[in-house]
Each structure stands twice: as C-alpha cells, then as structure tokens.
Amino acid sequence: QSVLTQPPSASGTPGQRVTISCSGSSSNVGSNTVHWYQQFPGSAPKLLIHTNSQRPSGVPDRLSGSKSGTSASLAISGLQSDDEADYYCAAWDDSLNGPVFGTGTKVAVL
Amino acid sequence: QVQLVESGGGVVQPGRSLRLSCAASGFNFNIYGMHWVRQAPGKGLEWVAVTSSDGVYVYYTDSVKGRFTISRDNSKNTLYLQMSSLRPEDTAVYYCAKKKSGTFYELPDYWGQGTMVTVSS
C-alpha cells in the first residue's frame, strides 16, 4: 500500500513555528484534498485540517495547512507544550479506492 | 455530539475469526460512508476498508481482501468488520471513523476510541 512521506520528527521551542511536510503522488495528493490529524499517545486521531487548509471549529488559527502539486504541509505557529503529539496527513488515493495516510511526524517542544 | 464506540476486540489465535462492531450516535448514520482504520503497536495509521452509506459499495486494502468483510446495519446504527483467517500482522488497534461528508472520495472526520485486536498463539 502506498503511503505519504512525512519527516519522522520535528521540534521547536515554545513560540516558534514548525512546519511538517507531506509528499505524495498524482493518484493521491496530486488529485485529491489533504486532511491532517493530531494523535496523542493512547488516543484516537483528531481532525485538525480538512480540504487542504480548512480548520474545523475549535481548532486554533495558529494551525494552518497548504497544498501544492503532490505535496502538502502543516504549519504550527506559536508552538505550545500541548502541541507535542503525532501528526498524520491523509488523502484519498484513486488507485486504492481508499485513503492513504502519511508515515507520521512526532512533534517535540524543547 | 458524534459518538463512535467500537467493541469486539480481544486475543485470538492465528487462523481464527473475530467480528468488530462500531455503535454510532449523534449523527444521521444512514447518510454517511464509514471507514475502518488500524494502527499496529508503535506504528502509523493504515486504512483497512470503507463502505458507502447504503453498504452497496465496499473497498479494502490489498492485505485484507478475501479475509475481511465490512458491513453495516443502518436500522441499528452499527458498523461491522468481520475478520477471518487472522494473521499476527493483523494485530492492531482498530478504529471506526465517519466520513466527513457524503461524497465517495471523503476522508474521516470523527473517530472512535478504538478496540485492540491481538493475533497470537
């Protein structure tokens, strides 16, 4: 099963900006929208960003998403200690007839 | 509010079967497609199966085709995953997840808390 490629880790100090990349292909990111999820250990994923850049209600505007071609990115501004979590991108894959998920990025606040 | 509650997980021997259930509430279950997604211990998320709102269209990841069956009972607001010929590599937390909208190419928005399946002799 194809997966979307993310860096395994990212880190920053409180208040800094962290960016997570998500690289796919023409059958997924290149032709469909991207969602981003946050997951704490032992908990279910939570939707952070949908349709490339849209935030569900309750998600702070210091989180933002973007997409260009076959890549997408999630930016976390004003980094806080409770941003320490795993982050996954996802996109529908036309050849799979289902979603593919990113490899996941663990964010650490130093 | 949307609630998804999985059940049916446990420890099972290789080659045996197990049926997972996901009880849905807080939304109009019969107009949304649903996904099953799993996460092996210490690993990332892996999509398993999807069903349309009426259960007519179902798709699976290659590794479970012919062994797993996704189904739903809209009268009971419940999603199922029948798993057979289980393998050690099927060991994971299994999440049910609601599609964000009624379109076919839609990803999950709400997720259940998950149920653990361990395949071991």
GROMACS .gro file of C-alpha atoms in nm:
model
  231
    1GLN     CA    1   0.000   0.000   0.000
    2SER     CA    2   0.137   0.339  -0.094
    3VAL     CA    3   0.188   0.586   0.185
    4LEU     CA    4   0.252   0.956   0.205
    5THR     CA    5   0.601   1.056   0.317
    6GLN     CA    6   0.648   1.275   0.624
    7PRO     CA    7   0.960   1.355   0.828
    8PRO     CA    8   0.973   1.129   1.135
    9SER     CA    9   1.022   1.418   1.374
   10ALA     CA   10   1.007   1.794   1.410
   11SER     CA   11   1.081   2.017   1.705
   12GLY     CA   12   1.090   2.373   1.826
   13THR     CA   13   1.093   2.588   2.135
   14PRO     CA   14   0.776   2.747   2.274
   15GLY     CA   15   0.653   3.023   2.048
   16GLN     CA   16   0.842   2.904   1.740
   17ARG     CA   17   0.690   2.792   1.412
   18VAL     CA   18   0.716   2.430   1.300
   19THR     CA   19   0.632   2.301   0.953
   20ILE     CA   20   0.559   1.938   0.862
   21SER     CA   21   0.575   1.825   0.500
   22CYS     CA   22   0.370   1.552   0.331
   23SER     CA   23   0.479   1.414  -0.005
   24GLY     CA   24   0.253   1.202  -0.222
   25SER     CA   25   0.183   1.127  -0.586
   26SER     CA   26  -0.054   1.213  -0.867
   27SER     CA   27  -0.302   0.945  -0.756
   28ASN     CA   28  -0.348   1.089  -0.409
   29VAL     CA   29  -0.224   1.435  -0.300
   30GLY     CA   30  -0.195   1.547  -0.662
   31SER     CA   31  -0.563   1.486  -0.738
   32ASN     CA   32  -0.746   1.493  -0.405
   33THR     CA   33  -0.766   1.710  -0.095
   34VAL     CA   34  -0.550   1.658   0.211
   35HIS     CA   35  -0.655   1.618   0.574
   36TRP     CA   36  -0.430   1.649   0.878
   37TYR     CA   37  -0.480   1.463   1.207
   38GLN     CA   38  -0.331   1.502   1.554
   39GLN     CA   39  -0.289   1.198   1.779
   40PHE     CA   40  -0.181   1.180   2.141
   41PRO     CA   41  -0.045   0.850   2.281
   42GLY     CA   42  -0.326   0.609   2.360
   43SER     CA   43  -0.591   0.829   2.198
   44ALA     CA   44  -0.779   0.837   1.870
   45PRO     CA   45  -0.676   1.073   1.591
   46LYS     CA   46  -0.843   1.414   1.583
   47LEU     CA   47  -0.909   1.608   1.264
   48LEU     CA   48  -0.706   1.932   1.254
   49ILE     CA   49  -0.725   2.042   0.891
   50HIS     CA   50  -0.955   1.930   0.609
   51THR     CA   51  -0.972   2.017   0.240
   52ASN     CA   52  -0.605   2.121   0.239
   53SER     CA   53  -0.641   2.431   0.455
   54GLN     CA   54  -0.977   2.440   0.633
   55ARG     CA   55  -0.993   2.426   1.010
   56PRO     CA   56  -1.288   2.260   1.187
   57SER     CA   57  -1.448   2.470   1.456
   58GLY     CA   58  -1.242   2.472   1.774
   59VAL     CA   59  -0.905   2.432   1.602
   60PRO     CA   60  -0.694   2.745   1.667
   61ASP     CA   61  -0.583   2.961   1.374
   62ARG     CA   62  -0.217   2.914   1.464
   63LEU     CA   63  -0.252   2.583   1.278
   64SER     CA   64  -0.261   2.614   0.901
   65GLY     CA   65  -0.242   2.383   0.601
   66SER     CA   66  -0.146   2.423   0.238
   67LYS     CA   67  -0.105   2.211  -0.074
   68SER     CA   68   0.088   2.249  -0.396
   69GLY     CA   69   0.103   1.980  -0.660
   70THR     CA   70   0.181   1.646  -0.496
   71SER     CA   71   0.294   1.794  -0.165
   72ALA     CA   72   0.119   1.942   0.134
   73SER     CA   73   0.230   2.098   0.459
   74LEU     CA   74   0.105   2.172   0.808
   75ALA     CA   75   0.236   2.472   0.998
   76ILE     CA   76   0.208   2.520   1.372
   77SER     CA   77   0.278   2.876   1.483
   78GLY     CA   78   0.328   2.988   1.841
   79LEU     CA   79   0.432   2.638   1.942
   80GLN     CA   80   0.294   2.526   2.281
   81SER     CA   81   0.374   2.232   2.507
   82ASP     CA   82   0.037   2.072   2.437
   83ASP     CA   83   0.123   2.057   2.067
   84GLU     CA   84   0.351   1.762   2.149
   85ALA     CA   85   0.183   1.481   1.958
   86ASP     CA   86   0.199   1.275   1.640
   87TYR     CA   87   0.068   1.434   1.322
   88TYR     CA   88  -0.055   1.248   1.013
   89CYS     CA   89  -0.154   1.370   0.670
   90ALA     CA   90  -0.402   1.176   0.458
   91ALA     CA   91  -0.551   1.187   0.110
   92TRP     CA   92  -0.784   0.973  -0.097
   93ASP     CA   93  -0.595   0.750  -0.339
   94ASP     CA   94  -0.766   0.692  -0.673
   95SER     CA   95  -0.584   0.365  -0.741
   96LEU     CA   96  -0.652   0.224  -0.395
   97ASN     CA   97  -1.017   0.340  -0.379
   98GLY     CA   98  -0.946   0.441  -0.024
   99PRO     CA   99  -0.738   0.683   0.180
  100VAL     CA  100  -0.363   0.668   0.228
  101PHE     CA  101  -0.200   0.807   0.540
  102GLY     CA  102   0.132   0.973   0.596
  103THR     CA  103   0.412   0.800   0.783
  104GLY     CA  104   0.357   1.033   1.078
  105THR     CA  105   0.562   1.310   1.239
  106LYS     CA  106   0.632   1.334   1.610
  107VAL     CA  107   0.646   1.696   1.723
  108ALA     CA  108   0.855   1.778   2.029
  109VAL     CA  109   0.852   2.107   2.217
  110LEU     CA  110   1.202   2.166   2.355
  111GLN     CA  111  -2.233   1.512   1.950
  112VAL     CA  112  -2.088   1.240   1.729
  113GLN     CA  113  -2.002   0.922   1.917
  114LEU     CA  114  -1.846   0.606   1.777
  115VAL     CA  115  -1.791   0.316   2.016
  116GLU     CA  116  -1.602   0.009   1.897
  117SER     CA  117  -1.624  -0.331   2.060
  118GLY     CA  118  -1.535  -0.693   1.992
  119GLY     CA  119  -1.158  -0.682   2.012
  120GLY     CA  120  -0.951  -0.934   2.203
  121VAL     CA  121  -0.684  -1.200   2.180
  122VAL     CA  122  -0.734  -1.460   1.906
  123GLN     CA  123  -0.523  -1.739   1.763
  124PRO     CA  124  -0.388  -1.720   1.408
  125GLY     CA  125  -0.636  -1.851   1.154
  126ARG     CA  126  -0.938  -1.777   1.371
  127SER     CA  127  -1.212  -1.517   1.323
  128LEU     CA  128  -1.337  -1.210   1.507
  129ARG     CA  129  -1.615  -0.958   1.448
  130LEU     CA  130  -1.577  -0.595   1.545
  131SER     CA  131  -1.874  -0.363   1.596
  132CYS     CA  132  -1.898   0.014   1.599
  133ALA     CA  133  -2.208   0.174   1.752
  134ALA     CA  134  -2.276   0.521   1.613
  135SER     CA  135  -2.481   0.804   1.759
  136GLY     CA  136  -2.518   1.180   1.737
  137PHE     CA  137  -2.549   1.199   1.359
  138ASN     CA  138  -2.760   1.062   1.076
  139PHE     CA  139  -2.573   0.733   1.035
  140ASN     CA  140  -2.752   0.620   0.721
  141ILE     CA  141  -2.627   0.907   0.503
  142TYR     CA  142  -2.255   0.873   0.575
  143GLY     CA  143  -2.000   0.628   0.447
  144MET     CA  144  -1.775   0.474   0.712
  145HIS     CA  145  -1.413   0.360   0.734
  146TRP     CA  146  -1.216   0.108   0.938
  147VAL     CA  147  -0.856   0.217   1.004
  148ARG     CA  148  -0.600   0.025   1.208
  149GLN     CA  149  -0.278   0.108   1.390
  150ALA     CA  150  -0.025  -0.160   1.481
  151PRO     CA  151   0.159  -0.108   1.811
  152GLY     CA  152   0.406   0.178   1.774
  153LYS     CA  153   0.322   0.222   1.405
  154GLY     CA  154   0.127   0.461   1.187
  155LEU     CA  155  -0.231   0.462   1.062
  156GLU     CA  156  -0.336   0.213   0.794
  157TRP     CA  157  -0.668   0.225   0.613
  158VAL     CA  158  -0.848  -0.112   0.611
  159ALA     CA  159  -1.190  -0.080   0.450
  160VAL     CA  160  -1.466   0.160   0.351
  161THR     CA  161  -1.838   0.126   0.293
  162SER     CA  162  -2.084   0.358   0.127
  163SER     CA  163  -2.382   0.489   0.322
  164ASP     CA  164  -2.607   0.212   0.193
  165GLY     CA  165  -2.346  -0.064   0.219
  166VAL     CA  166  -2.355  -0.131  -0.155
  167TYR     CA  167  -2.003  -0.013  -0.232
  168VAL     CA  168  -1.720  -0.159  -0.027
  169TYR     CA  169  -1.344  -0.145  -0.080
  170TYR     CA  170  -1.049  -0.298   0.102
  171THR     CA  171  -0.677  -0.258   0.129
  172ASP     CA  172  -0.498  -0.541  -0.054
  173SER     CA  173  -0.369  -0.716   0.258
  174VAL     CA  174  -0.719  -0.792   0.390
  175LYS     CA  175  -0.906  -0.865   0.065
  176GLY     CA  176  -1.079  -1.202   0.082
  177ARG     CA  177  -1.034  -1.221   0.460
  178PHE     CA  178  -1.219  -0.915   0.599
  179THR     CA  179  -1.576  -0.802   0.530
  180ILE     CA  180  -1.711  -0.458   0.613
  181SER     CA  181  -2.087  -0.425   0.656
  182ARG     CA  182  -2.344  -0.209   0.827
  183ASP     CA  183  -2.693  -0.223   0.972
  184ASN     CA  184  -2.849   0.119   0.930
  185SER     CA  185  -3.151   0.017   1.137
  186LYS     CA  186  -2.916  -0.036   1.432
  187ASN     CA  187  -2.671   0.248   1.355
  188THR     CA  188  -2.392  -0.006   1.366
  189LEU     CA  189  -2.086  -0.075   1.152
  190TYR     CA  190  -1.915  -0.414   1.146
  191LEU     CA  191  -1.584  -0.566   1.045
  192GLN     CA  192  -1.584  -0.944   1.011
  193MET     CA  193  -1.225  -1.065   1.021
  194SER     CA  194  -1.129  -1.421   0.929
  195SER     CA  195  -0.806  -1.612   0.870
  196LEU     CA  196  -0.639  -1.371   1.108
  197ARG     CA  197  -0.262  -1.331   1.098
  198PRO     CA  198  -0.016  -1.197   1.355
  199GLU     CA  199   0.037  -0.893   1.131
  200ASP     CA  200  -0.333  -0.802   1.179
  201THR     CA  201  -0.253  -0.716   1.542
  202ALA     CA  202  -0.354  -0.353   1.587
  203VAL     CA  203  -0.596  -0.106   1.737
  204TYR     CA  204  -0.894  -0.092   1.503
  205TYR     CA  205  -1.077   0.240   1.469
  206CYS     CA  206  -1.407   0.305   1.302
  207ALA     CA  207  -1.433   0.651   1.152
  208LYS     CA  208  -1.712   0.854   0.997
  209LYS     CA  209  -1.666   1.013   0.656
  210LYS     CA  210  -1.667   1.391   0.673
  211SER     CA  211  -1.931   1.423   0.401
  212GLY     CA  212  -2.147   1.213   0.176
  213THR     CA  213  -1.907   1.216  -0.117
  214PHE     CA  214  -1.733   0.896  -0.222
  215TYR     CA  215  -1.376   1.030  -0.200
  216GLU     CA  216  -1.416   1.155   0.154
  217LEU     CA  217  -1.176   1.109   0.441
  218PRO     CA  218  -1.266   1.060   0.809
  219ASP     CA  219  -1.358   1.338   1.045
  220TYR     CA  220  -1.471   1.168   1.368
  221TRP     CA  221  -1.303   0.856   1.506
  222GLY     CA  222  -1.396   0.606   1.775
  223GLN     CA  223  -1.166   0.529   2.066
  224GLY     CA  224  -1.054   0.202   1.906
  225THR     CA  225  -1.057  -0.164   2.001
  226MET     CA  226  -0.742  -0.376   2.031
  227VAL     CA  227  -0.705  -0.697   1.834
  228THR     CA  228  -0.414  -0.926   1.919
  229VAL     CA  229  -0.345  -1.228   1.699
  230SER     CA  230  -0.117  -1.466   1.882
  231SER     CA  231  -0.088  -1.833   1.966
   0.00000   0.00000   0.00000
